[in-house]
Tab-separated table of C-alpha atoms in Angstrom:
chain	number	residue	atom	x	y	z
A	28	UNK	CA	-227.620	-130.962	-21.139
A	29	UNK	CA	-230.668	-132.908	-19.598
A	30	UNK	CA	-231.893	-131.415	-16.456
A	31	UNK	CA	-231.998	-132.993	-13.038
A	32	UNK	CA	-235.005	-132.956	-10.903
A	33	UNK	CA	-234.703	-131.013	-8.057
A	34	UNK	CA	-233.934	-132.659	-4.540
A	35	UNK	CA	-235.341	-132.436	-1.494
A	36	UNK	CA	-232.750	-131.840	1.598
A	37	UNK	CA	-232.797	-135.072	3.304
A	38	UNK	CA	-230.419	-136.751	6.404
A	39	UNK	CA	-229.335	-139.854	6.366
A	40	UNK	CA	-229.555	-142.112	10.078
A	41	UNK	CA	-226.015	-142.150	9.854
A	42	UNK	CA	-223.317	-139.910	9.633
A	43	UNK	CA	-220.271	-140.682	7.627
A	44	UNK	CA	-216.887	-140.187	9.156
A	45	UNK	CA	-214.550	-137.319	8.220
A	46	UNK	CA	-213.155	-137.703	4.630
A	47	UNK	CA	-209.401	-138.453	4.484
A	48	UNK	CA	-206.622	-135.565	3.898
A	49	UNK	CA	-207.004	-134.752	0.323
A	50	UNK	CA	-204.968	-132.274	-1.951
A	51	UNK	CA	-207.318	-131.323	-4.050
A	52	UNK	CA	-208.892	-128.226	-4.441
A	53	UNK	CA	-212.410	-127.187	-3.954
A	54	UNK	CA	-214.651	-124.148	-5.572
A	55	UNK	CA	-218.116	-123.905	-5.145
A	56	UNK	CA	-220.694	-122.940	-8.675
A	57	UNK	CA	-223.530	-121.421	-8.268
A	58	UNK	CA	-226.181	-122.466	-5.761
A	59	UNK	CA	-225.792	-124.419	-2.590
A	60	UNK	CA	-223.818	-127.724	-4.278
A	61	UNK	CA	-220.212	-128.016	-4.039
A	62	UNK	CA	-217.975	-129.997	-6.950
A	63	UNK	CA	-214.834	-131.135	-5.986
A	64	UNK	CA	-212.881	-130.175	-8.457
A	65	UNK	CA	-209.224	-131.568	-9.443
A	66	UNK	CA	-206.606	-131.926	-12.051
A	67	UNK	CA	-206.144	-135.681	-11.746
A	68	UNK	CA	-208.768	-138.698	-11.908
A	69	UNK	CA	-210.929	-139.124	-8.603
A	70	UNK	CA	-208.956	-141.423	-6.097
A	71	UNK	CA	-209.714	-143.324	-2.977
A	72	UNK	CA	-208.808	-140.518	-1.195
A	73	UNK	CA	-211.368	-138.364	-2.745
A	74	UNK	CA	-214.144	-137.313	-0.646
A	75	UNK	CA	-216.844	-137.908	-3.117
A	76	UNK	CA	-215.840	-141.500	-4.099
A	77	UNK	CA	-214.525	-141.686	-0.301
A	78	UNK	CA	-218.297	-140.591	0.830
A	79	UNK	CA	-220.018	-143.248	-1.755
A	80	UNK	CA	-217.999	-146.154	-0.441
A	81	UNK	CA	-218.807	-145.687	3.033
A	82	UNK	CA	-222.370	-145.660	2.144
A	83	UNK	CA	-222.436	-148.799	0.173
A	84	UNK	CA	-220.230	-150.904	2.844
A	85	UNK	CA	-222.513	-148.996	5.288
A	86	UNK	CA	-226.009	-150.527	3.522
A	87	UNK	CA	-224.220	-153.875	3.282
A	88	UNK	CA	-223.301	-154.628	6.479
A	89	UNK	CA	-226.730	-153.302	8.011
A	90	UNK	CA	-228.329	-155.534	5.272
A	91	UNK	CA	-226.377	-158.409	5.678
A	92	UNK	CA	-226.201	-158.337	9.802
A	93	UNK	CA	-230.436	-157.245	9.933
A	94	UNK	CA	-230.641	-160.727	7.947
A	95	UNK	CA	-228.957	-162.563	10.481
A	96	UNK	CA	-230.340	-161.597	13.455
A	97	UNK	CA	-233.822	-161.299	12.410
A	98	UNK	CA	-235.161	-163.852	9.398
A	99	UNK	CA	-238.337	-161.466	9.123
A	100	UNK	CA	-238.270	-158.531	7.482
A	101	UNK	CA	-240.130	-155.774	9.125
A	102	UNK	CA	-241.102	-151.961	7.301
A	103	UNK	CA	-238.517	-150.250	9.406
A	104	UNK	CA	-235.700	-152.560	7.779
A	105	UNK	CA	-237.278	-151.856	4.528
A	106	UNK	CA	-237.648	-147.847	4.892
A	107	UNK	CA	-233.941	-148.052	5.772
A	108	UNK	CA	-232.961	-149.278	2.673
A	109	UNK	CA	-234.982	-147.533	0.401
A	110	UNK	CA	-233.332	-144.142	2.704
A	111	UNK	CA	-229.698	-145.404	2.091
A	112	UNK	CA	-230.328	-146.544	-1.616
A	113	UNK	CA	-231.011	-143.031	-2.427
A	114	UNK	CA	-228.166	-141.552	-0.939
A	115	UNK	CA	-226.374	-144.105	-2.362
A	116	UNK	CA	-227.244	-142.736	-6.017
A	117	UNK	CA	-227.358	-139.205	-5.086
A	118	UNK	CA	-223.341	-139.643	-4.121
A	119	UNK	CA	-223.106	-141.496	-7.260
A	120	UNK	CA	-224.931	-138.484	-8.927
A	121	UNK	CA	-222.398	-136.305	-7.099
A	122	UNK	CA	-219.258	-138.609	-8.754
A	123	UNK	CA	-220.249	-138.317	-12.128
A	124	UNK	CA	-220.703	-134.981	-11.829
A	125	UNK	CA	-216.972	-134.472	-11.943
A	126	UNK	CA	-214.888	-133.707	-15.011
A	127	UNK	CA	-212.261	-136.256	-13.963
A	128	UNK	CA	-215.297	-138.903	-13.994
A	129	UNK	CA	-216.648	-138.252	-17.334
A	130	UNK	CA	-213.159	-137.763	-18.619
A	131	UNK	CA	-212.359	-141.635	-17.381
A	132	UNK	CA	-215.551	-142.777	-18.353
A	133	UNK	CA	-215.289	-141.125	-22.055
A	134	UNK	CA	-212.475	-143.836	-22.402
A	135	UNK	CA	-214.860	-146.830	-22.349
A	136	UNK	CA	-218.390	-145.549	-24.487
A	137	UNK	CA	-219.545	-148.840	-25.323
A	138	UNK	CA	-220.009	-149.859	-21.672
A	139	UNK	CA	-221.394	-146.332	-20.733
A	140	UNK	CA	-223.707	-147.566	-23.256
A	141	UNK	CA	-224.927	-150.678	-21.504
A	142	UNK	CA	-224.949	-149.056	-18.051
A	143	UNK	CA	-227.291	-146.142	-19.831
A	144	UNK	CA	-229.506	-149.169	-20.929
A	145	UNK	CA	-229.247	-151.189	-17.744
A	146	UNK	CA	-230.504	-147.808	-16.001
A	147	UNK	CA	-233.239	-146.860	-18.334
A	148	UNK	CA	-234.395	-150.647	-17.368
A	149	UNK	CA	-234.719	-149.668	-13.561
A	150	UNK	CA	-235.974	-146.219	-14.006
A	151	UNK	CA	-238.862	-148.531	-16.379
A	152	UNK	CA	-239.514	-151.192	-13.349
A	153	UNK	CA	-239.766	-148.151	-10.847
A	154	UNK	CA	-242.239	-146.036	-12.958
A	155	UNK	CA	-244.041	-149.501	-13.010
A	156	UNK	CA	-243.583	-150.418	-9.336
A	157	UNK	CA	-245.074	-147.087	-8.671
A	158	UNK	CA	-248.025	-147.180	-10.481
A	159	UNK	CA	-248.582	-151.162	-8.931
A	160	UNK	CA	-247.550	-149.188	-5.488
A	161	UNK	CA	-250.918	-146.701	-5.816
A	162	UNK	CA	-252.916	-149.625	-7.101
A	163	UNK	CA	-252.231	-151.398	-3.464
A	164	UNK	CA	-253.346	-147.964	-1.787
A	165	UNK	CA	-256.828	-148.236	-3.434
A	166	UNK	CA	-257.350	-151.827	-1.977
A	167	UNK	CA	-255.822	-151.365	0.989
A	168	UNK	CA	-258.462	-148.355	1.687
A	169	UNK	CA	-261.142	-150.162	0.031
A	170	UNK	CA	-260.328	-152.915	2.896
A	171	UNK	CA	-260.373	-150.010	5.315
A	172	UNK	CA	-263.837	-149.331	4.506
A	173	UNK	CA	-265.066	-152.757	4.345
A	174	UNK	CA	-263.719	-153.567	7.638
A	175	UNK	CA	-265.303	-150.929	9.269
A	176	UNK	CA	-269.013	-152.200	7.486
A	177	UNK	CA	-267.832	-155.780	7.988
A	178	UNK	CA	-268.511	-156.527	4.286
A	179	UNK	CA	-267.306	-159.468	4.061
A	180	UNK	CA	-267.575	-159.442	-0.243
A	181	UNK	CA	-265.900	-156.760	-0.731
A	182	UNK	CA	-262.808	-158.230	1.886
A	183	UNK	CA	-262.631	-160.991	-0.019
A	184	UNK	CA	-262.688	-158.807	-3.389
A	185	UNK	CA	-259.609	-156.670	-1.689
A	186	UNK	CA	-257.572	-159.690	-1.454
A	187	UNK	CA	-257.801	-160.922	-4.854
A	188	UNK	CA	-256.448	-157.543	-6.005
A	189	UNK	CA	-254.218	-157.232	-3.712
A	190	UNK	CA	-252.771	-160.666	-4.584
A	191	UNK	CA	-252.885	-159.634	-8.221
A	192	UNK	CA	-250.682	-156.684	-7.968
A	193	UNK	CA	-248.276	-158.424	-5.722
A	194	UNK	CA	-248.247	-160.530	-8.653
A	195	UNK	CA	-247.320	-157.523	-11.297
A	196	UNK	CA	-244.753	-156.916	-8.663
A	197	UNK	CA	-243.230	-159.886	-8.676
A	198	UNK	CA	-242.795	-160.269	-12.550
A	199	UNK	CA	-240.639	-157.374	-11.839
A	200	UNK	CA	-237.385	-159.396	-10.980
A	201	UNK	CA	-236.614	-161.086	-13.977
A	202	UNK	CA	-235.737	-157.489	-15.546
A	203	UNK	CA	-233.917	-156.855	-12.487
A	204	UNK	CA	-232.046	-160.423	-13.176
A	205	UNK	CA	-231.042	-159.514	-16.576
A	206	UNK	CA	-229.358	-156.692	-15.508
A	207	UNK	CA	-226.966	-159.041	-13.241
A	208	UNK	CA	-225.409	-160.501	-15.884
A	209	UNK	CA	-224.188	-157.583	-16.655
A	210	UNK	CA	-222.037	-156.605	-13.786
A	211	UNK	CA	-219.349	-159.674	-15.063
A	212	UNK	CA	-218.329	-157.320	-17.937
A	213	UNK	CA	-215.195	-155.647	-18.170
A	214	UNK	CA	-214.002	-152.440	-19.486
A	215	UNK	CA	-211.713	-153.072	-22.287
A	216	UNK	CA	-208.720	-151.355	-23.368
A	217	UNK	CA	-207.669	-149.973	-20.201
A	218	UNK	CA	-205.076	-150.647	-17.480
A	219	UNK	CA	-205.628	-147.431	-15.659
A	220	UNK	CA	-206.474	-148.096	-11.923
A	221	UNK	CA	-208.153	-145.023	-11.647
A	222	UNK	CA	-210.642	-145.937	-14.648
A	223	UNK	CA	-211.308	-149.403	-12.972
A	224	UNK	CA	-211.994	-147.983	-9.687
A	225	UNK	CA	-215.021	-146.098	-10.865
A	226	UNK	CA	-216.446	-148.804	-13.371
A	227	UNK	CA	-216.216	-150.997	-9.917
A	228	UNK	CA	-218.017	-148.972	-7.980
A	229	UNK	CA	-220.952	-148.098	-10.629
A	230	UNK	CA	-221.201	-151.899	-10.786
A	231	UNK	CA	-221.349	-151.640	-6.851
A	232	UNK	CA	-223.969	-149.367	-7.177
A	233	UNK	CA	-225.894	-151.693	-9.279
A	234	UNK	CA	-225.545	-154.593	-7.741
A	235	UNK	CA	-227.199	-152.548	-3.835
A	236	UNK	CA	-230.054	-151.689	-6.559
A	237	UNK	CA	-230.624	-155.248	-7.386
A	238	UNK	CA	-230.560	-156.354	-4.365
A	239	UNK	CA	-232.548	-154.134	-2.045
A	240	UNK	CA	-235.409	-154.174	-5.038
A	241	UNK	CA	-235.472	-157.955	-5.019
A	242	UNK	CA	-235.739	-158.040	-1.829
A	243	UNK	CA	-238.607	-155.357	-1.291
A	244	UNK	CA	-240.432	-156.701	-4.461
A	245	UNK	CA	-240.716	-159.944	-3.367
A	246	UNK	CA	-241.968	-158.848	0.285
A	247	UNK	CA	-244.461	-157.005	-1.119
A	248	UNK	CA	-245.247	-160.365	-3.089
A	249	UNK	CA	-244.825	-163.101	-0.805
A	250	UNK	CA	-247.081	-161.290	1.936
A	251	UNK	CA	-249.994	-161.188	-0.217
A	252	UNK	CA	-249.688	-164.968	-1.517
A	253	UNK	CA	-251.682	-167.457	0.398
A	254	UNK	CA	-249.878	-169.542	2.672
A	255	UNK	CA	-248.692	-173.351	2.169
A	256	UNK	CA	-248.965	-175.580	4.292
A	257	UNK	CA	-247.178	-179.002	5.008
A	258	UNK	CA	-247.739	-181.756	7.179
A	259	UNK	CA	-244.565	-183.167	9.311
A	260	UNK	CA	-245.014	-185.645	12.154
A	261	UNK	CA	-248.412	-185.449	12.407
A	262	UNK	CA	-247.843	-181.041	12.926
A	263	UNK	CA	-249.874	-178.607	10.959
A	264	UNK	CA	-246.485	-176.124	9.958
A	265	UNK	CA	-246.362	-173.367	7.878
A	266	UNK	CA	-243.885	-172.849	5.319
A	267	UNK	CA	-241.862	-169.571	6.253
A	268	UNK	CA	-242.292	-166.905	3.523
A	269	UNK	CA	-240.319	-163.883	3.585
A	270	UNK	CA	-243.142	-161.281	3.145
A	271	UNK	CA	-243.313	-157.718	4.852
A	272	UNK	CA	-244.517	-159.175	8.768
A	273	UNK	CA	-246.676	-155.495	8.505
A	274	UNK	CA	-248.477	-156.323	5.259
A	275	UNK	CA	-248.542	-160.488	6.544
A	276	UNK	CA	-250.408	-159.005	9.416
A	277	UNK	CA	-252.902	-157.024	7.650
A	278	UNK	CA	-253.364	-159.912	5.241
A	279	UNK	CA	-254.254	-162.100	8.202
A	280	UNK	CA	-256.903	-159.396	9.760
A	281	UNK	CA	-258.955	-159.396	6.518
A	282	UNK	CA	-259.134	-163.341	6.275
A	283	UNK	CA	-260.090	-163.320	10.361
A	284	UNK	CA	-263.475	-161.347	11.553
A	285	UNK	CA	-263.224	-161.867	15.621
A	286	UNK	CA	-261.536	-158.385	16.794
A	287	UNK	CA	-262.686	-155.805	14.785
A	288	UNK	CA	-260.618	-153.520	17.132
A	289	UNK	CA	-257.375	-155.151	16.120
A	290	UNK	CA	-258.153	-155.790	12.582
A	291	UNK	CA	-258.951	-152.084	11.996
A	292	UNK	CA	-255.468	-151.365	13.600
A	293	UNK	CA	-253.551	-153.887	11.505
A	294	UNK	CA	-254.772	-152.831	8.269
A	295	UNK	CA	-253.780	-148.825	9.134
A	296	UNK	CA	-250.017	-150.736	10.074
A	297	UNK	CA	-250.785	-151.727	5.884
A	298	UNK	CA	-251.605	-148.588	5.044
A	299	UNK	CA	-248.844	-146.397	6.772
A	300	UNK	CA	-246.092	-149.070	5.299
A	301	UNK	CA	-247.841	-148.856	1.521
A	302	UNK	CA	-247.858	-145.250	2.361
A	303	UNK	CA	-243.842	-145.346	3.456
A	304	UNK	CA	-242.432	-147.866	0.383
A	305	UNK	CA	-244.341	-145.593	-2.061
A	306	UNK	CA	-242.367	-142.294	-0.220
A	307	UNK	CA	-239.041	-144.604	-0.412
A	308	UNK	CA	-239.119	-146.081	-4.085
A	309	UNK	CA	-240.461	-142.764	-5.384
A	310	UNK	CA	-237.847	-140.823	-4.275
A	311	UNK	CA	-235.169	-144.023	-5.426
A	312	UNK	CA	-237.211	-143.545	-8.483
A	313	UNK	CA	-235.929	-139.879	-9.010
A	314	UNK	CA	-232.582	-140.647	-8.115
A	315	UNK	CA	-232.490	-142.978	-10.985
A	316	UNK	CA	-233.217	-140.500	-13.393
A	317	UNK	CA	-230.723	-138.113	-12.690
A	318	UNK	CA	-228.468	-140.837	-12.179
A	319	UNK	CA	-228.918	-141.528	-15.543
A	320	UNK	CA	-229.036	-138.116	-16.741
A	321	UNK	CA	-225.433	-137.607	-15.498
A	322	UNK	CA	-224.235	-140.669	-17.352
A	323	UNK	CA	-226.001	-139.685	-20.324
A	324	UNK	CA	-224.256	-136.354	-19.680
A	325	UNK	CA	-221.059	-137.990	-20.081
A	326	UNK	CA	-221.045	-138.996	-23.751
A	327	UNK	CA	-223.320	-135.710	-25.058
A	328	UNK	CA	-221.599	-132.867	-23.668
């Protein structure tokens, strides 16, 4: 058996409700985690799989209502999601960690197979997101520095690599894309509901992970690409990008040289939001792995 890195007590902003009545049995191993343990495959009623589902309609809704009421996308929102994604996989974690789990997913090996290699391919773009992640923290306090001197060459040089690794970032999502098709596979051979229930929810799962990293990969991207403009009735308009308003900001201080006072406290807003999505994927980053331990676990042991 593969070990798991270790985790780090963490609390998530929200607190899920009470798990149903449940008739199974608990019994604690060694250490502080608890396994549910049972005699029949996990159910709805389940506290584990009860627990995971709350979190992903939880991250949904948030997601979904946060993009209606507000079209920009702010480092709070992001830091949320990167929070909740990791919970998300750590009760996922927690799932598969069940005999009854690896018992129903032992029935279907060739798809355990492509969710292994759909996994390894996100635990690849996060290692890589990371190391594009501390490349952003050298500019950005590169661009510290400059401001402060008001060297204007060495602004202009922090840009161009700071545009460059959005652009690494951004050739990110077609691996992420591949991975979608994916999800419209089906198990074979089974008609057990209990079997189908988890495969749905691992695809769940997946599907949050693609989502939130799209989204956060192309912020990072779109803030540091230069801005279009169009003309429309005689108005100067700028097109509407969906870029990180934080990092937008900070972009805009470095191309403007009037308030050194306010461009000096922009570009720290860059560097405490590099500083948070690096915190956030790293510890997604983790998760991934021992996500993928645990379903490696399940054809090995």
């Amino acid at each position: 058996m593969v070990a798991h890195f270790r985790r780090s007590v963490s609390f998530s902003n929200t607190t899920p409700p009470p798990p149903p009545p449940s008739s199974f049995s608990t019994s604690k191993t060694v250490g502080k985690k608890v396994h549910f343990r049972s005699t029949s495959l996990p159910t709805r009623s389940h506290p584990i799989l009860f627990q995971l589902k709350y979190h992903l309609n939880q991250l949904k809704s948030h997601w979904a209502s946060q993009s209606i009421l507000d079209q920009s996308l702010h480092f709070d929102r992001v830091s949320d999601a990167l929070i909740r994604l990791r919970i998300i996989l750590e009760s996922l974690d927690d799932l598969l960690d069940l005999a009854p789990s690896r018992d129903s997913l032992r029935r279907h090996p060739e798809w355990v197979e492509r969710v292994l290699e759909d996994f390894l391919v996100m635990v690849d773009v996060y290692g890589t997101f990371q190391m594009q992640i501390s490349m952003l923290k050298q500019c950005i306090v590169t661009a510290l520095l400059a401001t402060k001197r008001k060297d204007v060459l060495k602004k202009v040089a922090c840009l161009k690599g700071l545009k460059k690794s959005g652009g690494e970032i951004n050739k990110l999502m077609p691996f992420l894309q591949a991975i979608r098709l994916h999800l419209n596979v089906d198990v074979t051979g089974s008609d057990q509901n209990t079997d189908l229930e988890l495969v749905g929810v691992i695809k769940d799962v997946i599907e949050v992970i693609i989502v939130i990293s799209e989204t956060v990969f192309s912020g990072i991207h779109e803030s540091f690409e230069t801005r279009k403009v169009s003309w429309m009735m005689g108005l100067k308009k700028t097109k509407r990008e969906k870029g990180i308003k934080e990092l937008e900001n900070g972009i805009w201080s470095l191309k403007n040289f009037n308030d050194e006072e306010l461009n000096k406290k922009m570009m720290q807003n860059v560097e405490e939001c590099i500083d948070g999505i690096e915190c956030g994927s790293e510890r997604v980053f983790r998760s991934l792995i021992n996500t993928r331990v645990s379903l490696l676990n399940v054809l090995t042991q």
